[in-house]
mmCIF file of C-alpha atoms in Angstrom:
data_model
loop_
_atom_site.group_PDB
_atom_site.id
_atom_site.type_symbol
_atom_site.label_atom_id
_atom_site.label_comp_id
_atom_site.label_asym_id
_atom_site.label_seq_id
_atom_site.Cartn_x
_atom_site.Cartn_y
_atom_site.Cartn_z
ATOM 1 C CA UNK A 9 0.000 0.000 0.000
ATOM 2 C CA UNK A 10 1.180 3.526 -0.812
ATOM 3 C CA UNK A 11 -0.502 5.098 2.202
ATOM 4 C CA UNK A 12 -0.353 4.072 5.816
ATOM 5 C CA UNK A 13 -2.608 4.872 8.706
ATOM 6 C CA UNK A 14 -1.704 7.965 10.678
ATOM 7 C CA UNK A 15 -0.600 7.120 14.194
ATOM 8 C CA UNK A 16 -1.147 9.569 17.048
ATOM 9 C CA UNK A 17 1.998 11.212 18.389
ATOM 10 C CA UNK A 18 3.620 9.734 21.445
ATOM 11 C CA UNK A 19 3.198 11.936 24.486
ATOM 12 C CA UNK A 20 6.977 12.162 24.957
ATOM 13 C CA UNK A 21 7.327 13.460 21.377
ATOM 14 C CA UNK A 22 4.787 16.189 22.091
ATOM 15 C CA UNK A 23 6.652 17.155 25.291
ATOM 16 C CA UNK A 24 9.897 17.261 23.302
ATOM 17 C CA UNK A 25 8.329 19.457 20.612
ATOM 18 C CA UNK A 26 6.804 21.897 23.101
ATOM 19 C CA UNK A 27 9.961 22.358 25.183
ATOM 20 C CA UNK A 28 12.179 22.630 22.093
ATOM 21 C CA UNK A 29 9.963 25.390 20.683
ATOM 22 C CA UNK A 30 10.063 27.248 23.999
ATOM 23 C CA UNK A 31 13.879 27.183 23.850
ATOM 24 C CA UNK A 32 14.084 28.223 20.210
ATOM 25 C CA UNK A 33 11.501 30.987 20.699
ATOM 26 C CA UNK A 34 13.374 32.349 23.703
ATOM 27 C CA UNK A 35 10.578 31.685 26.187
ATOM 28 C CA UNK A 36 13.060 29.439 27.978
ATOM 29 C CA UNK A 37 16.386 31.274 28.037
ATOM 30 C CA UNK A 38 19.909 29.774 28.049
ATOM 31 C CA UNK A 39 21.006 29.113 31.601
ATOM 32 C CA UNK A 40 17.447 29.068 32.961
ATOM 33 C CA UNK A 41 16.645 26.247 35.378
ATOM 34 C CA UNK A 42 13.528 24.188 34.688
ATOM 35 C CA UNK A 43 11.095 23.263 37.448
ATOM 36 C CA UNK A 44 11.708 19.913 39.126
ATOM 37 C CA UNK A 45 10.558 16.796 37.280
ATOM 38 C CA UNK A 46 7.675 16.409 39.706
ATOM 39 C CA UNK A 47 6.503 20.012 39.270
ATOM 40 C CA UNK A 48 6.990 20.015 35.510
ATOM 41 C CA UNK A 49 5.073 16.736 35.119
ATOM 42 C CA UNK A 50 2.154 18.242 37.069
ATOM 43 C CA UNK A 51 2.198 21.453 35.010
ATOM 44 C CA UNK A 52 2.204 19.530 31.717
ATOM 45 C CA UNK A 53 -0.241 16.860 32.870
ATOM 46 C CA UNK A 54 2.057 13.929 32.038
ATOM 47 C CA UNK A 55 3.712 11.064 33.901
ATOM 48 C CA UNK A 56 7.241 11.473 35.188
ATOM 49 C CA UNK A 57 8.632 8.517 33.158
ATOM 50 C CA UNK A 58 7.184 10.041 29.962
ATOM 51 C CA UNK A 59 8.585 13.465 30.857
ATOM 52 C CA UNK A 60 11.975 11.944 31.647
ATOM 53 C CA UNK A 61 12.087 10.304 28.216
ATOM 54 C CA UNK A 62 11.498 13.684 26.534
ATOM 55 C CA UNK A 63 14.085 15.441 28.744
ATOM 56 C CA UNK A 64 16.695 12.830 27.883
ATOM 57 C CA UNK A 65 16.016 13.346 24.179
ATOM 58 C CA UNK A 66 16.280 17.129 24.588
ATOM 59 C CA UNK A 67 19.585 16.707 26.401
ATOM 60 C CA UNK A 68 20.901 14.356 23.702
ATOM 61 C CA UNK A 69 20.059 16.991 21.072
ATOM 62 C CA UNK A 70 21.781 19.754 23.044
ATOM 63 C CA UNK A 71 18.770 21.778 24.197
ATOM 64 C CA UNK A 72 18.982 20.910 27.899
ATOM 65 C CA UNK A 73 21.682 19.966 30.363
ATOM 66 C CA UNK A 74 20.895 17.839 33.394
ATOM 67 C CA UNK A 75 23.225 18.276 36.380
ATOM 68 C CA UNK A 76 23.171 15.482 38.924
ATOM 69 C CA UNK A 77 21.862 16.678 42.280
ATOM 70 C CA UNK A 78 21.080 20.151 40.956
ATOM 71 C CA UNK A 79 18.484 20.118 38.178
ATOM 72 C CA UNK A 80 17.871 20.648 34.485
ATOM 73 C CA UNK A 81 19.058 23.777 32.698
ATOM 74 C CA UNK A 82 18.388 25.247 29.285
ATOM 75 C CA UNK A 83 21.466 25.074 27.111
ATOM 76 C CA UNK A 84 22.258 27.441 24.284
ATOM 77 C CA UNK A 85 20.898 26.090 21.025
ATOM 78 C CA UNK A 86 24.196 27.127 19.459
ATOM 79 C CA UNK A 87 26.282 25.119 21.907
ATOM 80 C CA UNK A 88 26.198 21.702 20.202
ATOM 81 C CA UNK A 89 27.496 23.280 17.005
ATOM 82 C CA UNK A 90 29.819 26.004 18.300
ATOM 83 C CA UNK A 91 30.947 25.252 21.826
ATOM 84 C CA UNK A 92 33.645 22.622 21.306
ATOM 85 C CA UNK A 93 35.029 24.224 18.150
ATOM 86 C CA UNK A 94 35.007 27.648 19.818
ATOM 87 C CA UNK A 95 36.860 26.317 22.875
ATOM 88 C CA UNK A 96 39.537 24.743 20.704
ATOM 89 C CA UNK A 97 39.880 27.943 18.684
ATOM 90 C CA UNK A 98 40.202 30.131 21.784
ATOM 91 C CA UNK A 99 43.066 27.995 23.079
ATOM 92 C CA UNK A 100 45.120 29.267 20.143
ATOM 93 C CA UNK A 101 47.070 32.426 20.895
ATOM 94 C CA UNK A 102 45.741 34.619 18.074
ATOM 95 C CA UNK A 103 42.039 33.934 18.644
ATOM 96 C CA UNK A 104 41.353 36.866 20.991
ATOM 97 C CA UNK A 105 41.132 39.298 18.094
ATOM 98 C CA UNK A 106 38.478 37.092 16.491
ATOM 99 C CA UNK A 107 36.511 37.045 19.744
ATOM 100 C CA UNK A 108 36.576 40.837 19.974
ATOM 101 C CA UNK A 109 35.525 41.176 16.347
ATOM 102 C CA UNK A 110 32.581 38.865 16.986
ATOM 103 C CA UNK A 111 31.651 40.796 20.111
ATOM 104 C CA UNK A 112 31.857 44.101 18.244
ATOM 105 C CA UNK A 113 29.431 42.823 15.594
ATOM 106 C CA UNK A 114 26.964 41.213 17.995
ATOM 107 C CA UNK A 115 27.014 43.601 20.943
ATOM 108 C CA UNK A 116 26.724 46.853 19.029
ATOM 109 C CA UNK A 117 23.588 45.601 17.315
ATOM 110 C CA UNK A 118 22.309 44.089 20.560
ATOM 111 C CA UNK A 119 22.686 47.460 22.293
ATOM 112 C CA UNK A 120 20.854 49.205 19.461
ATOM 113 C CA UNK A 121 18.031 46.650 19.536
ATOM 114 C CA UNK A 122 17.857 46.755 23.342
ATOM 115 C CA UNK A 123 17.301 50.527 23.193
ATOM 116 C CA UNK A 124 14.205 49.794 21.116
ATOM 117 C CA UNK A 125 12.950 46.590 22.756
ATOM 118 C CA UNK A 126 14.122 46.292 26.359
ATOM 119 C CA UNK A 127 11.378 45.876 28.936
ATOM 120 C CA UNK A 128 11.181 48.063 32.027
ATOM 121 C CA UNK A 129 12.258 45.048 34.112
ATOM 122 C CA UNK A 130 15.334 44.496 31.929
ATOM 123 C CA UNK A 131 16.312 48.164 32.181
ATOM 124 C CA UNK A 132 15.943 47.990 35.955
ATOM 125 C CA UNK A 133 18.149 44.875 36.082
ATOM 126 C CA UNK A 134 20.767 46.554 33.866
ATOM 127 C CA UNK A 135 20.987 49.412 36.344
ATOM 128 C CA UNK A 136 21.395 46.952 39.223
ATOM 129 C CA UNK A 137 24.301 45.254 37.427
ATOM 130 C CA UNK A 138 25.801 48.679 36.751
ATOM 131 C CA UNK A 139 25.591 49.627 40.435
ATOM 132 C CA UNK A 140 27.138 46.295 41.457
ATOM 133 C CA UNK A 141 29.902 46.804 38.902
ATOM 134 C CA UNK A 142 30.857 50.125 40.457
ATOM 135 C CA UNK A 143 30.806 48.797 44.045
ATOM 136 C CA UNK A 144 31.535 45.071 44.097
ATOM 137 C CA UNK A 145 34.933 43.420 44.504
ATOM 138 C CA UNK A 146 33.739 40.795 41.994
ATOM 139 C CA UNK A 147 32.815 43.500 39.523
ATOM 140 C CA UNK A 148 33.848 41.419 36.519
ATOM 141 C CA UNK A 149 30.854 39.118 37.091
ATOM 142 C CA UNK A 150 28.445 42.058 37.091
ATOM 143 C CA UNK A 151 30.231 43.441 34.025
ATOM 144 C CA UNK A 152 29.802 40.170 32.095
ATOM 145 C CA UNK A 153 26.186 39.863 33.263
ATOM 146 C CA UNK A 154 25.517 43.442 32.128
ATOM 147 C CA UNK A 155 26.632 42.535 28.598
ATOM 148 C CA UNK A 156 24.710 39.250 28.643
ATOM 149 C CA UNK A 157 21.518 41.022 29.698
ATOM 150 C CA UNK A 158 21.852 43.507 26.845
ATOM 151 C CA UNK A 159 21.829 40.549 24.454
ATOM 152 C CA UNK A 160 18.655 39.231 26.143
ATOM 153 C CA UNK A 161 17.111 42.686 25.945
ATOM 154 C CA UNK A 162 17.678 42.720 22.185
ATOM 155 C CA UNK A 163 14.970 40.029 21.998
ATOM 156 C CA UNK A 164 16.833 38.518 19.052
ATOM 157 C CA UNK A 165 16.943 34.849 19.947
ATOM 158 C CA UNK A 166 19.920 34.077 17.697
ATOM 159 C CA UNK A 167 22.029 36.783 19.352
ATOM 160 C CA UNK A 168 20.972 35.446 22.760
ATOM 161 C CA UNK A 169 22.061 31.886 21.973
ATOM 162 C CA UNK A 170 25.360 32.821 20.350
ATOM 163 C CA UNK A 171 26.233 35.228 23.176
ATOM 164 C CA UNK A 172 25.404 32.532 25.720
ATOM 165 C CA UNK A 173 27.816 30.173 23.961
ATOM 166 C CA UNK A 174 30.717 32.635 24.316
ATOM 167 C CA UNK A 175 29.693 33.928 27.774
ATOM 168 C CA UNK A 176 32.395 31.910 29.557
ATOM 169 C CA UNK A 177 35.082 33.544 27.441
ATOM 170 C CA UNK A 178 33.575 36.998 27.841
ATOM 171 C CA UNK A 179 33.744 36.520 31.629
ATOM 172 C CA UNK A 180 37.413 35.490 31.436
ATOM 173 C CA UNK A 181 38.335 38.440 29.238
ATOM 174 C CA UNK A 182 36.350 40.820 31.443
ATOM 175 C CA UNK A 183 38.160 39.611 34.561
ATOM 176 C CA UNK A 184 41.612 40.182 33.053
ATOM 177 C CA UNK A 185 40.769 43.528 31.448
ATOM 178 C CA UNK A 186 39.192 44.965 34.612
ATOM 179 C CA UNK A 187 42.152 43.751 36.687
ATOM 180 C CA UNK A 188 44.591 45.408 34.274
ATOM 181 C CA UNK A 189 42.601 48.645 34.121
ATOM 182 C CA UNK A 190 42.348 48.797 37.907
ATOM 183 C CA UNK A 191 46.126 48.428 38.215
ATOM 184 C CA UNK A 192 46.516 51.275 35.731
ATOM 185 C CA UNK A 193 43.964 53.451 37.526
ATOM 186 C CA UNK A 194 41.490 53.593 34.636
ATOM 187 C CA UNK A 195 38.489 51.741 36.058
ATOM 188 C CA UNK A 196 36.340 54.894 36.189
ATOM 189 C CA UNK A 197 36.739 55.374 32.448
ATOM 190 C CA UNK A 198 35.390 51.946 31.561
ATOM 191 C CA UNK A 199 32.536 52.231 34.082
ATOM 192 C CA UNK A 200 31.665 55.629 32.598
ATOM 193 C CA UNK A 201 31.273 53.954 29.186
ATOM 194 C CA UNK A 202 29.011 51.300 30.706
ATOM 195 C CA UNK A 203 26.823 54.012 32.211
ATOM 196 C CA UNK A 204 26.584 55.807 28.852
ATOM 197 C CA UNK A 205 25.467 52.549 27.209
ATOM 198 C CA UNK A 206 22.887 52.023 29.932
ATOM 199 C CA UNK A 207 21.525 55.562 29.728
ATOM 200 C CA UNK A 208 21.162 55.318 25.933
ATOM 201 C CA UNK A 209 19.196 52.069 26.310
ATOM 202 C CA UNK A 210 17.088 53.508 29.127
ATOM 203 C CA UNK A 211 16.357 56.675 27.149
ATOM 204 C CA UNK A 212 15.457 54.678 23.993
ATOM 205 C CA UNK A 213 18.278 56.138 21.884
ATOM 206 C CA UNK A 214 19.351 53.249 19.588
ATOM 207 C CA UNK A 215 22.057 55.096 17.642
ATOM 208 C CA UNK A 216 23.732 56.357 20.813
ATOM 209 C CA UNK A 217 23.566 52.876 22.342
ATOM 210 C CA UNK A 218 25.267 51.487 19.235
ATOM 211 C CA UNK A 219 27.957 54.173 19.219
ATOM 212 C CA UNK A 220 28.750 53.878 22.932
ATOM 213 C CA UNK A 221 28.950 50.085 22.716
ATOM 214 C CA UNK A 222 31.283 50.384 19.735
ATOM 215 C CA UNK A 223 33.437 52.835 21.694
ATOM 216 C CA UNK A 224 33.493 50.374 24.594
ATOM 217 C CA UNK A 225 34.476 47.405 22.393
ATOM 218 C CA UNK A 226 37.274 49.453 20.824
ATOM 219 C CA UNK A 227 38.464 50.471 24.295
ATOM 220 C CA UNK A 228 38.553 46.847 25.502
ATOM 221 C CA UNK A 229 40.421 45.736 22.393
ATOM 222 C CA UNK A 230 42.975 48.524 22.905
ATOM 223 C CA UNK A 231 43.510 47.402 26.506
ATOM 224 C CA UNK A 232 44.018 43.797 25.384
ATOM 225 C CA UNK A 233 46.665 44.953 22.934
ATOM 226 C CA UNK A 234 48.429 46.951 25.676
ATOM 227 C CA UNK A 235 48.306 43.906 27.961
ATOM 228 C CA UNK A 236 49.784 41.728 25.236
ATOM 229 C CA UNK A 237 52.680 44.050 24.414
ATOM 230 C CA UNK A 238 53.480 44.824 28.061
ATOM 231 C CA UNK A 239 53.841 41.162 29.009
ATOM 232 C CA UNK A 240 50.841 41.232 31.358
ATOM 233 C CA UNK A 241 50.412 37.893 33.145
ATOM 234 C CA UNK A 242 46.874 36.501 33.602
ATOM 235 C CA UNK A 243 45.894 35.602 37.147
ATOM 236 C CA UNK A 244 44.130 32.363 38.090
ATOM 237 C CA UNK A 245 40.703 32.968 39.589
#
């Protein structure tokens, strides 16, 4: 026979489809923790074994990551394709320039889009990260989170997933650059640029947000070049 009877979808396939779409649509963001299996099964009206089957399939396809004793987290949709190759590339000495070029492309446009699309809650959170950055001893974490949140506030799901994939490296670079700048007494200058970016986003000025982010990326790249030529030694952290 040319045609076969249509079989109803398995419940686990429907769970897989729904959760995958939530990830790809940005409703579930990279790094977000899912409810517990018990809670999620109740919310979706399915059995835990059926839910577990779908979660395992999502993990196998790179959409989720299950951490023993902790829970299940959304993974960047770009990670299965980019993460390993990106890590290998970054271990080569000349890759930092490529990272900064990628950041310049993505983050300038993210800042411009965030000035048009950021929610009031996202703007409030940006200001909190900015305040932490100016006060905290672990300011590099707030700095990296500030940049990550701008990508979320762009509401461009592809930018969000790619930025999440390189977030670890952005954090490492941020740590070293802020440490170097602090030693040189220039931390106020970089924080002033962050505040200008924030104010442009808050005031819904896309072109200014773009320009200030570009100025910031150029500043960071210049500092990296100074660090390289001066023989600056990274510190373990």
